[in-house]
Coordinates of C-alpha atoms and ligand atoms in Angstrom, one line a residue:
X7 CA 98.2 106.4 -8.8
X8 CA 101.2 108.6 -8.2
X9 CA 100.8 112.3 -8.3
X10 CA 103.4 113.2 -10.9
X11 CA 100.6 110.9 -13.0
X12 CA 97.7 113.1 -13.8
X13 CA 95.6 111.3 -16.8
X14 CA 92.7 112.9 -18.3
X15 CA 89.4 112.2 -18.0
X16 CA 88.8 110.7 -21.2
X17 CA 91.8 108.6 -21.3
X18 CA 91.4 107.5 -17.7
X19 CA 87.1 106.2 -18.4
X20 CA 88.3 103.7 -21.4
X21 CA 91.3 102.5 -19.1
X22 CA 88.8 101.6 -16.4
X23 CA 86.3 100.3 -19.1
X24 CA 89.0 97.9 -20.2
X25 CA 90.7 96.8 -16.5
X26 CA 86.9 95.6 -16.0
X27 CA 86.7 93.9 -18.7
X28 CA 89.7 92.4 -18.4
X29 CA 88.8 91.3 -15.1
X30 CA 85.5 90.4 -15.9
X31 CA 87.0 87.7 -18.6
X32 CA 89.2 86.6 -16.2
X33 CA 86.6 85.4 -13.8
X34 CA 84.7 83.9 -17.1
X35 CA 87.4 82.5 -18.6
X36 CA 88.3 80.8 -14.8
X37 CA 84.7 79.4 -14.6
X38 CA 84.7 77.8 -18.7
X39 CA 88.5 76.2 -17.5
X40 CA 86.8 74.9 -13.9
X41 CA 84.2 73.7 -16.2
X42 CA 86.5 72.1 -18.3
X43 CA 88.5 70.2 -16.1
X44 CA 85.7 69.2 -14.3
X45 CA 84.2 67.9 -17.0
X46 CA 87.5 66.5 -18.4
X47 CA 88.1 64.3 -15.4
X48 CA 84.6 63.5 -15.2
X49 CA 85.4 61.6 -19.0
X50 CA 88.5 60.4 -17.6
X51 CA 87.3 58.7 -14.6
X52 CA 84.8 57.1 -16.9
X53 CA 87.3 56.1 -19.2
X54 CA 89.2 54.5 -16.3
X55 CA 85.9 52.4 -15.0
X56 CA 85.1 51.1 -18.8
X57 CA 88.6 50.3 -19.3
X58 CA 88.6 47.9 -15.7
X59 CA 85.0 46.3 -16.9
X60 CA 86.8 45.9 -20.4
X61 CA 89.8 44.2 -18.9
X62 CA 87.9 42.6 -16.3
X63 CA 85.9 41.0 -19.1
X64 CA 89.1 40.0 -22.0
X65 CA 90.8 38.6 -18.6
X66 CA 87.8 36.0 -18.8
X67 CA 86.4 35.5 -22.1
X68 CA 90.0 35.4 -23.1
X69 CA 90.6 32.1 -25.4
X70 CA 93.4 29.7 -24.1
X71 CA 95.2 27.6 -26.1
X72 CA 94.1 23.8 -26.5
X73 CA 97.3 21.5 -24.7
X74 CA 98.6 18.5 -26.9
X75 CA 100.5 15.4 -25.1
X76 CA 101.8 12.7 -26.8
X77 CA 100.4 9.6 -25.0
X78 CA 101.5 6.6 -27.0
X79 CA 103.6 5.7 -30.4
X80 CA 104.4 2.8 -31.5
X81 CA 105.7 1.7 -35.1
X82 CA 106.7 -2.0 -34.8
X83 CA 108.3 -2.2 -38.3
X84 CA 110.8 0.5 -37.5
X85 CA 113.3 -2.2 -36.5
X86 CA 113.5 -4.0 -40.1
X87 CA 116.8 -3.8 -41.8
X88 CA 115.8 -2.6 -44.6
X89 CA 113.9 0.3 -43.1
X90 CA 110.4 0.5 -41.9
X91 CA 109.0 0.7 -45.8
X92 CA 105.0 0.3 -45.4
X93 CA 105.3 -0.1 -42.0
X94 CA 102.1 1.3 -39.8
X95 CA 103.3 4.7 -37.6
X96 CA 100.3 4.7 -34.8
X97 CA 100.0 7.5 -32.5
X98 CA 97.2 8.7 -29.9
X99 CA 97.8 12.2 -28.6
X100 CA 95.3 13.9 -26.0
X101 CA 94.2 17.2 -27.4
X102 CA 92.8 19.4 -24.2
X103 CA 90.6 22.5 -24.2
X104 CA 91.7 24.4 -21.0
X105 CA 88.9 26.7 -21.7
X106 CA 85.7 26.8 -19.4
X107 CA 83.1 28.7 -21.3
X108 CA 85.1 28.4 -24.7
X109 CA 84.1 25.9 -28.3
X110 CA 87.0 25.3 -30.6
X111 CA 85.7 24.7 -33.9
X112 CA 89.0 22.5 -35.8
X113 CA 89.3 22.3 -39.2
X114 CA 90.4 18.9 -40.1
X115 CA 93.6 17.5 -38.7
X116 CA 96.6 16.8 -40.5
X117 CA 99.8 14.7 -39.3
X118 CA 103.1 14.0 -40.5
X119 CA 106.2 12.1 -39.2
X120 CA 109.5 13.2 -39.3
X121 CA 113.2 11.7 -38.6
X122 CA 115.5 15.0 -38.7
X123 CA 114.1 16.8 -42.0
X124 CA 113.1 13.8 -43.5
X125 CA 109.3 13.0 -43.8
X126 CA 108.6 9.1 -42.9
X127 CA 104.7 9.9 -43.5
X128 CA 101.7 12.5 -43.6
X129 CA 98.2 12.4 -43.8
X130 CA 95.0 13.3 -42.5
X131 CA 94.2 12.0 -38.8
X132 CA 90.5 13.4 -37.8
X133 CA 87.5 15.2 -39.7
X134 CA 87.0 18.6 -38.7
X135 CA 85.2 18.7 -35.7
X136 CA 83.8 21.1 -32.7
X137 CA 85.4 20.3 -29.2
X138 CA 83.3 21.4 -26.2
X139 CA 84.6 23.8 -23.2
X140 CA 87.0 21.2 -20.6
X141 CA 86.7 18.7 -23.0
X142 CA 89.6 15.9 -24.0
X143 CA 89.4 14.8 -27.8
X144 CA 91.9 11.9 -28.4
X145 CA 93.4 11.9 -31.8
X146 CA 94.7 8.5 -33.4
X147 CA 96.3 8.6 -36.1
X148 CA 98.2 5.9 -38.0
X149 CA 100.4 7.0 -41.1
X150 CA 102.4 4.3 -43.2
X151 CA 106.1 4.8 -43.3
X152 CA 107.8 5.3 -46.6
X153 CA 111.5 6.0 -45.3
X154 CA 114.0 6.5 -44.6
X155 CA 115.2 3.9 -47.1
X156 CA 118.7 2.7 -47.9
X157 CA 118.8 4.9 -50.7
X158 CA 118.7 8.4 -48.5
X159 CA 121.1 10.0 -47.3
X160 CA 119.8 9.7 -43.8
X161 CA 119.8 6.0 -43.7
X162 CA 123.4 5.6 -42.1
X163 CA 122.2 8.1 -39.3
X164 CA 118.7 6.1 -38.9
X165 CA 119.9 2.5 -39.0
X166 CA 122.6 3.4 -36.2
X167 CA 119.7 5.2 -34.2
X168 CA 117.5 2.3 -34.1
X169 CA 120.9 0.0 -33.4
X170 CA 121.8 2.2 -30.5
X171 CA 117.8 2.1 -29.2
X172 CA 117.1 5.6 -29.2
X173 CA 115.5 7.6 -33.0
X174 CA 114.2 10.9 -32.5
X175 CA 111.0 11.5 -34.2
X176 CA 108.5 14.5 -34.6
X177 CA 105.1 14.3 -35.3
X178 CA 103.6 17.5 -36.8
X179 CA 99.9 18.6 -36.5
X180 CA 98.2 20.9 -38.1
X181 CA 94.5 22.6 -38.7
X182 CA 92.7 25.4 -38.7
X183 CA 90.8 26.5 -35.6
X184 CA 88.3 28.9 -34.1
X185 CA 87.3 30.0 -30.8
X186 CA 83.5 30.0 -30.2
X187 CA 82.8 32.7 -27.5
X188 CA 79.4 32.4 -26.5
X189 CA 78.6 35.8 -27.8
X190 CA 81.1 35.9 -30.7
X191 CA 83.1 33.7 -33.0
X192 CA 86.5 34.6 -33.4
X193 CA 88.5 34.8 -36.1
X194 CA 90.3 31.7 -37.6
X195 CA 93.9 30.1 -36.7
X196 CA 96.6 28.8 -38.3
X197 CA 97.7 25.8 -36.1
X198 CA 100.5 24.0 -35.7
X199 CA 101.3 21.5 -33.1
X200 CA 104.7 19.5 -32.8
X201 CA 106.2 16.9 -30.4
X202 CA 109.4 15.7 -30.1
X203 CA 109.9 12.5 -28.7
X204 CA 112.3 9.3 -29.2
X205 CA 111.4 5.5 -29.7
X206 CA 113.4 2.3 -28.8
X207 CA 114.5 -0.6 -31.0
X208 CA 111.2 -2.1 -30.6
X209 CA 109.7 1.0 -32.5
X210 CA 107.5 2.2 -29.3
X211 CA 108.0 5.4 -27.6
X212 CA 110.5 5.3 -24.7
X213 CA 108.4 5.9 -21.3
X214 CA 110.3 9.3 -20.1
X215 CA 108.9 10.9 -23.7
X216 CA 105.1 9.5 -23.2
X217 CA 102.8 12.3 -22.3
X218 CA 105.1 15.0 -23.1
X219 CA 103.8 18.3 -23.8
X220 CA 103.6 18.8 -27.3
X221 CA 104.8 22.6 -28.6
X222 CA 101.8 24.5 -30.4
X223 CA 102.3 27.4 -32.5
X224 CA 99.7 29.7 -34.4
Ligands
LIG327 C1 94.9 7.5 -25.7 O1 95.5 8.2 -24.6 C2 94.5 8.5 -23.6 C3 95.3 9.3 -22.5 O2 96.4 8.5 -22.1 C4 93.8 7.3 -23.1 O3 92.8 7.7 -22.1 C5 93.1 6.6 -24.2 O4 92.5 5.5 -23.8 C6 94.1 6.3 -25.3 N1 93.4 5.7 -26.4 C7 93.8 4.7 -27.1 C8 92.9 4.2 -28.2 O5 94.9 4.2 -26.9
LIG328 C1 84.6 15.5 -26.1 O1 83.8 15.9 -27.2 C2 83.6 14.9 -28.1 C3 82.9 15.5 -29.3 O2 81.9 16.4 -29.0 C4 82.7 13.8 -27.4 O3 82.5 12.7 -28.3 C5 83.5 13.3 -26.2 O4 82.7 12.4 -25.5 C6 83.9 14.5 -25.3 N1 84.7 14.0 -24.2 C7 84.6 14.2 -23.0 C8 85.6 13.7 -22.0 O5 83.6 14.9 -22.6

């Protein structure tokens, strides 16, 4: 207090009142915001540990992908002239679950053939079916041919490929399929598998394309 200051009694008593207040809230209001980030980290750091268990457990329950190779084609009447019309298009492709505690319920399994944009055959290749953890389901299908025939416009291109020994092919897969978790089912996929591959005149598969990865997209 300076001496030229000289405050009553009356106003001096409430000024004192409210310093010790004031202070008094301070030290409260320090203790409820101690409080408060205490218990704020406490949630935090408990936030962190369920998040690590959560991650821990997606890292492996997560579903993988089942892996398609192409193992064998063959489609002997590809080398008529006149275009392999009702000719037999047999394939066997190895369809892998990668997972180790992981079912994949398929829907059935359909195929089709292509040359460039052209469809040479589709149908169905396997019932729907429920493939075991680490397990290898081979799928045979064979499709009859019904082009390219002279007629299209793709002929020209064809009849040269098979000439020259090399016709690029697709087969197309597709289903729908589920993941069976032990403790869960999950939802269902779209599934679409494709391989690209090339035969020789003699309508098999050329060796450098057999047991080629096949692309799968959901
Ligand atoms: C299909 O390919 C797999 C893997 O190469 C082979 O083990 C299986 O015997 C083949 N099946 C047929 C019928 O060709
Ligand atoms: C894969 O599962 C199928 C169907 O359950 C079964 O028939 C086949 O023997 C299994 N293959 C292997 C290699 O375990």
């Amino acid at each position: 207090m300076s001496s030229a200051y000289q405050p009553s009694y009356t106003t001096y008593q409430p000024q004192h009142q409210s310093r010790r207040r004031y202070y008094e809230s301070r030290v409260k209001e320090s203790l409820t915001s101690r409080f408060a980030k205490c218990l704020c980290s406490f949630f935090l750091t408990l936030l962190l540990i369920v998040g690590v268990i959560i991650f821990v457990l997606w890292l492996s329950l997560r579903p993988h992908r089942p892996h398609f190779h192409l193992s064998s084609f063959t489609a002997p009447g590809l080398v008529q002239s006149t275009g392999p019309v009702n000719s037999a298009l047999s394939f066997n492709i190895t369809d892998r679950n990668p997972n180790g505690k992981i079912g994949i319920y398929y829907d059935s399994i359909y195929a089709s053939i292509f040359y460039s944009d052209k469809e040479m055959g589709s149908g169905p290749v396997l019932f729907p079916f429920y493939q075991p953890p680490k397990n290898t389901t081979v799928i045979l299908g064979t499709l009859t041919a019904t082009g390219p025939t002279t007629t299209d416009s793709a002929w020209d291109q064809f009849s040269a490929d098979v000439a020259a020994g090399q016709v690029k092919l697709i087969i197309k897969l597709t289903s729908v399929i589920r993941f069976k978790v032990k403790l869960w089912d999950t939802h269902q996929h779209r599934m679409h598998v494709e391989c690209d591959f090339t035969v020789g005149k003699d309508g098999n598969i050329l060796s450098q394309y057999a047991d080629e990865r096949c692309t799968l997209y959901f």
